[in-house]
Amino acid sequence: MNDKKILSVLLTLFLLLSCSNSSVSNAGSLLWKVSGNGLENPSYLFGTHHLVPISILDSIYGIRSAFENTKQTVGELDMSDMAGMQMQIMSQAAMPEGVTYSSLLDHEEEMLLDSMLRDVLGVGLEKLGMLKPAVLTNLISISLFQRFYPSAASAQSLDQYFQDEAIRLSRPVMGLETAQDQIDLLLNIQTLQRQADMLICMVKHPDLLKEQMDDLQVAYHAQDIDALRELYDKEIPDDPCPNTDAEKNALNGDRNRKWLEKLPAIMKEKSSFIAVGCLHLPGEEGLIEGLRKLGYTV
């Protein structure tokens, strides 16, 4: 398990974290046209899933035309400086000095985690124990996704594809967040103990993870962002591993509000193809309703 693999996993995290229904049904729609409110040319909003093959674009009506008719591409993160992001991520992914999994988990839990790591990643805590629990959570989750859906796991994400295409066409690429913003979201909004508790809960309930992945795949391929959002908001009876409302708000609501402050100026400057995780589109606090409230036709 090398640094490049760890970086790849971290950069694909932000849908799996990171599709209340809005007042207008959004079912069957991943691509949205944004016009009006003084825009000379429309922009487009597209909900991505970071772990599906590029071939899904063939089933999304109008996606190629929407991309071709814009002048810049906007993502959650500008992914052009991968080497710099790798250094930044790896500098913050390590456990603080003096903190070990023995101090965060009991002995039985530590052995269970070590066994899961060996089964899924081929190496155990002797190699990976220096990494924070949130990193291990996502290494395991994404590696299991690739095991469950080998044909769906693409070497290139939809987000990376559109940014690469923009660069090929000599178009600007910009991010709504910095690498540090996303590192903070992944590694710093929870205490290490909370991260460890969520990690071991996932390890103890792999069937629940598989069920969630299956539901996610079905809803995304149906292009039903309301169904994706319902999965995210769904309260499972006796859920052993629930996220808190504060954690969910940090992943979506707070970020959407910050993006809605930036998007009007971005779209006014150039018609934009905006590709972000599909969970950010629906809901009363989602980008679709947020842009409508700002006076745009979506």
Short mmCIF file of C-alpha atoms in Angstrom, two decimals:
data_model
loop_
_atom_site.label_atom_id
_atom_site.label_comp_id
_atom_site.label_asym_id
_atom_site.label_seq_id
_atom_site.Cartn_x
_atom_site.Cartn_y
_atom_site.Cartn_z
CA MET A 1 0.00 0.00 0.00
CA ASN A 2 1.87 3.06 -1.26
CA ASP A 3 1.32 6.80 -1.01
CA LYS A 4 -0.11 6.99 -4.54
CA LYS A 5 -2.81 4.43 -3.69
CA ILE A 6 -3.68 6.26 -0.48
CA LEU A 7 -3.96 9.57 -2.35
CA SER A 8 -6.21 8.03 -4.97
CA VAL A 9 -8.53 6.74 -2.27
CA LEU A 10 -8.69 10.07 -0.47
CA LEU A 11 -9.48 11.97 -3.65
CA THR A 12 -12.38 9.66 -4.48
CA LEU A 13 -13.91 10.06 -1.05
CA PHE A 14 -16.14 13.06 -1.50
CA LEU A 15 -19.29 11.46 -2.79
CA LEU A 16 -19.13 8.36 -0.65
CA LEU A 17 -19.31 10.67 2.32
CA SER A 18 -20.19 12.87 -0.24
CA CYS A 19 -27.81 12.00 -3.46
CA SER A 20 -35.60 16.27 2.64
CA ASN A 21 -36.56 16.26 -1.12
CA SER A 22 -36.74 19.66 -2.76
CA SER A 23 -39.97 21.40 -3.50
CA VAL A 24 -39.66 20.46 -7.16
CA SER A 25 -38.98 16.82 -7.98
CA ASN A 26 -35.46 16.19 -9.24
CA ALA A 27 -35.87 12.49 -9.99
CA GLY A 28 -34.27 11.24 -13.17
CA SER A 29 -31.98 14.25 -13.48
CA LEU A 30 -28.22 14.50 -13.01
CA LEU A 31 -27.73 17.40 -15.46
CA TRP A 32 -29.28 20.85 -14.90
CA LYS A 33 -29.23 24.02 -17.00
CA VAL A 34 -28.76 27.30 -15.11
CA SER A 35 -29.93 30.47 -16.87
CA GLY A 36 -31.51 33.86 -16.26
CA ASN A 37 -30.68 36.34 -13.52
CA GLY A 38 -28.41 38.34 -15.84
CA LEU A 39 -26.44 35.43 -17.32
CA GLU A 40 -25.58 36.04 -20.98
CA ASN A 41 -25.08 32.30 -21.55
CA PRO A 42 -26.31 29.34 -19.51
CA SER A 43 -24.14 27.26 -17.24
CA TYR A 44 -24.70 23.59 -16.41
CA LEU A 45 -24.71 21.71 -13.12
CA PHE A 46 -23.87 18.01 -13.16
CA GLY A 47 -24.03 15.57 -10.23
CA THR A 48 -21.12 13.14 -10.24
CA HIS A 49 -20.48 9.81 -8.58
CA HIS A 50 -16.77 9.41 -8.02
CA LEU A 51 -16.79 5.63 -8.43
CA VAL A 52 -18.62 4.88 -11.67
CA PRO A 53 -17.12 4.28 -15.13
CA ILE A 54 -16.91 7.07 -17.69
CA SER A 55 -19.17 5.01 -19.95
CA ILE A 56 -22.20 6.13 -17.90
CA LEU A 57 -22.00 9.45 -19.75
CA ASP A 58 -23.41 7.68 -22.82
CA SER A 59 -26.73 7.33 -20.98
CA ILE A 60 -26.99 10.97 -19.83
CA TYR A 61 -28.91 12.95 -22.43
CA GLY A 62 -27.35 16.28 -23.37
CA ILE A 63 -24.17 15.90 -21.30
CA ARG A 64 -21.71 16.21 -24.20
CA SER A 65 -23.49 19.24 -25.66
CA ALA A 66 -23.66 20.94 -22.27
CA PHE A 67 -19.94 20.48 -21.75
CA GLU A 68 -19.01 21.62 -25.26
CA ASN A 69 -21.13 24.77 -24.97
CA THR A 70 -19.40 26.11 -21.85
CA LYS A 71 -16.15 28.03 -21.48
CA GLN A 72 -14.74 26.71 -18.20
CA THR A 73 -15.03 23.70 -15.89
CA VAL A 74 -15.66 23.97 -12.15
CA GLY A 75 -15.24 21.13 -9.67
CA GLU A 76 -15.18 20.64 -5.95
CA LEU A 77 -11.40 20.70 -6.24
CA ASP A 78 -8.93 21.73 -8.94
CA MET A 79 -7.20 18.39 -9.47
CA SER A 80 -4.40 19.67 -11.71
CA ASP A 81 -1.66 19.66 -9.04
CA MET A 82 -1.85 16.02 -7.98
CA ALA A 83 1.76 15.93 -6.76
CA GLY A 84 1.22 18.93 -4.52
CA MET A 85 -2.02 17.48 -3.16
CA GLN A 86 -0.28 14.18 -2.46
CA MET A 87 2.35 15.90 -0.34
CA GLN A 88 -0.27 17.96 1.47
CA ILE A 89 -2.50 14.97 2.21
CA MET A 90 0.27 12.67 3.34
CA SER A 91 1.67 15.36 5.64
CA GLN A 92 -1.61 15.31 7.58
CA ALA A 93 -2.74 11.69 7.27
CA ALA A 94 -0.43 10.33 9.96
CA MET A 95 -1.42 9.73 13.57
CA PRO A 96 -0.15 12.30 16.08
CA GLU A 97 2.91 11.24 18.03
CA GLY A 98 2.02 8.93 20.91
CA VAL A 99 -1.41 7.91 19.54
CA THR A 100 -1.82 4.30 18.41
CA TYR A 101 -4.69 1.97 17.65
CA SER A 102 -3.99 0.27 20.97
CA SER A 103 -4.92 3.53 22.66
CA LEU A 104 -8.09 3.99 20.58
CA LEU A 105 -9.47 0.42 20.45
CA ASP A 106 -9.58 -2.55 22.78
CA HIS A 107 -7.43 -5.56 21.91
CA GLU A 108 -10.24 -7.56 20.27
CA GLU A 109 -11.23 -4.59 18.09
CA GLU A 110 -7.61 -3.97 17.12
CA MET A 111 -7.21 -7.59 16.00
CA LEU A 112 -10.48 -7.43 14.06
CA LEU A 113 -9.29 -4.30 12.25
CA ASP A 114 -5.92 -5.88 11.48
CA SER A 115 -7.67 -8.94 10.00
CA MET A 116 -9.93 -6.77 7.82
CA LEU A 117 -6.97 -4.76 6.53
CA ARG A 118 -5.07 -7.93 5.62
CA ASP A 119 -8.10 -9.38 3.85
CA VAL A 120 -8.97 -6.23 1.88
CA LEU A 121 -5.63 -4.50 1.37
CA GLY A 122 -3.09 -7.28 1.82
CA VAL A 123 -1.26 -5.57 4.69
CA GLY A 124 -2.16 -5.01 8.32
CA LEU A 125 -1.64 -2.48 11.08
CA GLU A 126 2.11 -3.04 11.08
CA LYS A 127 2.18 -1.11 7.78
CA LEU A 128 -0.97 1.02 8.02
CA GLY A 129 -1.23 1.68 11.75
CA MET A 130 0.46 5.07 11.39
CA LEU A 131 -2.53 6.38 9.41
CA LYS A 132 -5.51 8.11 11.01
CA PRO A 133 -8.72 6.05 11.35
CA ALA A 134 -10.58 8.16 8.77
CA VAL A 135 -7.94 7.25 6.19
CA LEU A 136 -8.29 3.53 6.96
CA THR A 137 -12.10 3.81 6.78
CA ASN A 138 -11.87 5.08 3.24
CA LEU A 139 -9.10 2.74 2.16
CA ILE A 140 -11.30 -0.17 3.22
CA SER A 141 -14.54 1.29 1.80
CA ILE A 142 -13.18 2.07 -1.64
CA SER A 143 -11.19 -1.15 -1.89
CA LEU A 144 -14.36 -3.09 -1.06
CA PHE A 145 -16.28 -1.09 -3.67
CA GLN A 146 -13.70 -2.09 -6.26
CA ARG A 147 -14.01 -5.70 -5.14
CA PHE A 148 -17.82 -5.70 -5.26
CA TYR A 149 -18.02 -3.78 -8.57
CA PRO A 150 -14.84 -4.50 -10.56
CA SER A 151 -16.43 -3.37 -13.82
CA ALA A 152 -17.62 -0.10 -12.27
CA ALA A 153 -14.35 0.93 -10.69
CA SER A 154 -12.76 3.30 -13.18
CA ALA A 155 -9.16 4.45 -13.11
CA GLN A 156 -10.46 7.94 -13.91
CA SER A 157 -13.34 9.58 -12.06
CA LEU A 158 -16.03 11.62 -13.77
CA ASP A 159 -14.67 14.68 -11.99
CA GLN A 160 -11.15 14.07 -13.30
CA TYR A 161 -12.48 13.29 -16.80
CA PHE A 162 -14.19 16.66 -17.22
CA GLN A 163 -11.21 18.56 -15.85
CA ASP A 164 -8.84 16.69 -18.17
CA GLU A 165 -11.13 17.42 -21.13
CA ALA A 166 -11.19 21.11 -20.22
CA ILE A 167 -7.40 21.21 -20.12
CA ARG A 168 -7.26 19.42 -23.47
CA LEU A 169 -9.47 22.17 -24.91
CA SER A 170 -7.34 24.90 -23.24
CA ARG A 171 -10.23 25.92 -20.98
CA PRO A 172 -9.83 27.18 -17.41
CA VAL A 173 -10.42 24.76 -14.55
CA MET A 174 -11.23 25.97 -11.07
CA GLY A 175 -12.18 24.46 -7.71
CA LEU A 176 -14.83 25.57 -5.26
CA GLU A 177 -12.63 24.36 -2.41
CA THR A 178 -8.93 24.02 -1.69
CA ALA A 179 -7.13 20.78 -0.96
CA GLN A 180 -6.88 21.92 2.66
CA ASP A 181 -10.66 22.41 2.84
CA GLN A 182 -11.20 18.81 1.82
CA ILE A 183 -8.42 17.47 4.05
CA ASP A 184 -10.05 19.24 7.00
CA LEU A 185 -13.39 17.70 6.07
CA LEU A 186 -11.89 14.22 5.90
CA LEU A 187 -9.44 14.29 8.77
CA ASN A 188 -10.26 17.10 11.17
CA ILE A 189 -14.00 17.48 11.74
CA GLN A 190 -14.06 14.39 13.99
CA THR A 191 -11.86 13.57 16.94
CA LEU A 192 -9.51 10.62 16.50
CA GLN A 193 -11.62 8.64 18.95
CA ARG A 194 -14.77 9.34 16.94
CA GLN A 195 -12.95 8.32 13.76
CA ALA A 196 -11.82 5.08 15.41
CA ASP A 197 -15.34 4.33 16.67
CA MET A 198 -16.80 4.76 13.17
CA LEU A 199 -13.99 2.69 11.64
CA ILE A 200 -14.47 -0.30 13.92
CA CYS A 201 -18.25 -0.07 13.54
CA MET A 202 -17.85 -0.38 9.77
CA VAL A 203 -15.46 -3.30 10.19
CA LYS A 204 -18.02 -5.07 12.40
CA HIS A 205 -20.88 -4.51 9.92
CA PRO A 206 -19.58 -5.15 6.38
CA ASP A 207 -23.00 -6.36 5.21
CA LEU A 208 -24.46 -2.94 5.95
CA LEU A 209 -21.74 -1.30 3.85
CA LYS A 210 -22.47 -3.65 0.94
CA GLU A 211 -26.20 -2.90 1.15
CA GLN A 212 -25.54 0.84 1.09
CA MET A 213 -23.23 0.46 -1.92
CA ASP A 214 -25.84 -1.58 -3.80
CA ASP A 215 -28.54 1.03 -3.16
CA LEU A 216 -26.17 3.81 -4.23
CA GLN A 217 -25.35 2.10 -7.51
CA VAL A 218 -29.01 1.52 -8.38
CA ALA A 219 -30.07 5.09 -7.59
CA TYR A 220 -27.21 6.71 -9.49
CA HIS A 221 -27.65 4.61 -12.61
CA ALA A 222 -31.36 5.54 -12.48
CA GLN A 223 -30.17 9.18 -12.44
CA ASP A 224 -32.41 9.76 -9.44
CA ILE A 225 -30.72 12.31 -7.20
CA ASP A 226 -33.72 12.48 -4.88
CA ALA A 227 -33.35 8.74 -4.24
CA LEU A 228 -29.64 9.25 -3.60
CA ARG A 229 -30.41 12.00 -1.12
CA GLU A 230 -32.98 9.82 0.59
CA LEU A 231 -30.34 7.11 1.00
CA TYR A 232 -28.02 9.67 2.57
CA ASP A 233 -30.71 10.99 4.93
CA LYS A 234 -32.29 7.59 5.62
CA GLU A 235 -32.51 6.68 9.26
CA ILE A 236 -31.93 2.94 9.59
CA PRO A 237 -33.68 1.42 12.62
CA ASP A 238 -31.04 0.50 15.19
CA ASP A 239 -28.32 1.81 12.83
CA PRO A 240 -25.06 0.75 14.51
CA CYS A 241 -23.00 3.46 12.77
CA PRO A 242 -25.07 6.66 12.42
CA ASN A 243 -23.56 9.99 11.45
CA THR A 244 -24.58 12.94 13.58
CA ASP A 245 -26.59 15.84 12.17
CA ALA A 246 -23.53 18.05 12.64
CA GLU A 247 -21.37 15.67 10.59
CA LYS A 248 -23.93 15.53 7.79
CA ASN A 249 -24.26 19.31 7.76
CA ALA A 250 -20.49 19.70 7.50
CA LEU A 251 -20.44 17.39 4.49
CA ASN A 252 -23.25 19.06 2.56
CA GLY A 253 -25.17 22.02 3.97
CA ASP A 254 -22.23 24.16 5.05
CA ARG A 255 -20.32 23.49 1.85
CA ASN A 256 -23.33 24.23 -0.36
CA ARG A 257 -23.83 27.61 1.30
CA LYS A 258 -20.20 28.54 0.69
CA TRP A 259 -20.39 27.42 -2.94
CA LEU A 260 -23.59 29.41 -3.53
CA GLU A 261 -21.70 32.53 -2.47
CA LYS A 262 -19.08 31.86 -5.18
CA LEU A 263 -21.10 30.49 -8.10
CA PRO A 264 -22.89 33.70 -9.24
CA ALA A 265 -19.59 35.49 -9.98
CA ILE A 266 -18.12 32.35 -11.57
CA MET A 267 -21.08 31.86 -13.91
CA LYS A 268 -21.27 35.57 -14.77
CA GLU A 269 -17.62 35.63 -15.79
CA LYS A 270 -17.83 32.56 -18.04
CA SER A 271 -20.45 29.97 -18.88
CA SER A 272 -19.45 27.07 -16.64
CA PHE A 273 -19.76 23.31 -16.52
CA ILE A 274 -20.03 22.65 -12.79
CA ALA A 275 -19.38 19.01 -11.83
CA VAL A 276 -19.78 18.19 -8.13
CA GLY A 277 -20.93 15.19 -6.09
CA CYS A 278 -24.61 14.54 -6.75
CA LEU A 279 -25.52 14.75 -3.07
CA HIS A 280 -24.93 18.49 -3.33
CA LEU A 281 -27.73 19.03 -5.86
CA PRO A 282 -31.06 18.08 -4.20
CA GLY A 283 -32.77 19.15 -0.99
CA GLU A 284 -33.85 22.50 0.40
CA GLU A 285 -30.20 23.31 1.11
CA GLY A 286 -28.99 21.86 -2.19
CA LEU A 287 -27.51 23.76 -5.11
CA ILE A 288 -30.61 23.44 -7.31
CA GLU A 289 -32.93 25.14 -4.82
CA GLY A 290 -30.16 27.48 -3.70
CA LEU A 291 -29.64 28.79 -7.24
CA ARG A 292 -33.40 29.14 -7.73
CA LYS A 293 -33.62 31.22 -4.55
CA LEU A 294 -30.90 33.46 -5.97
CA GLY A 295 -33.12 34.14 -8.98
CA TYR A 296 -31.80 31.69 -11.56
CA THR A 297 -33.91 29.38 -13.68
CA VAL A 298 -32.72 25.82 -13.04
#
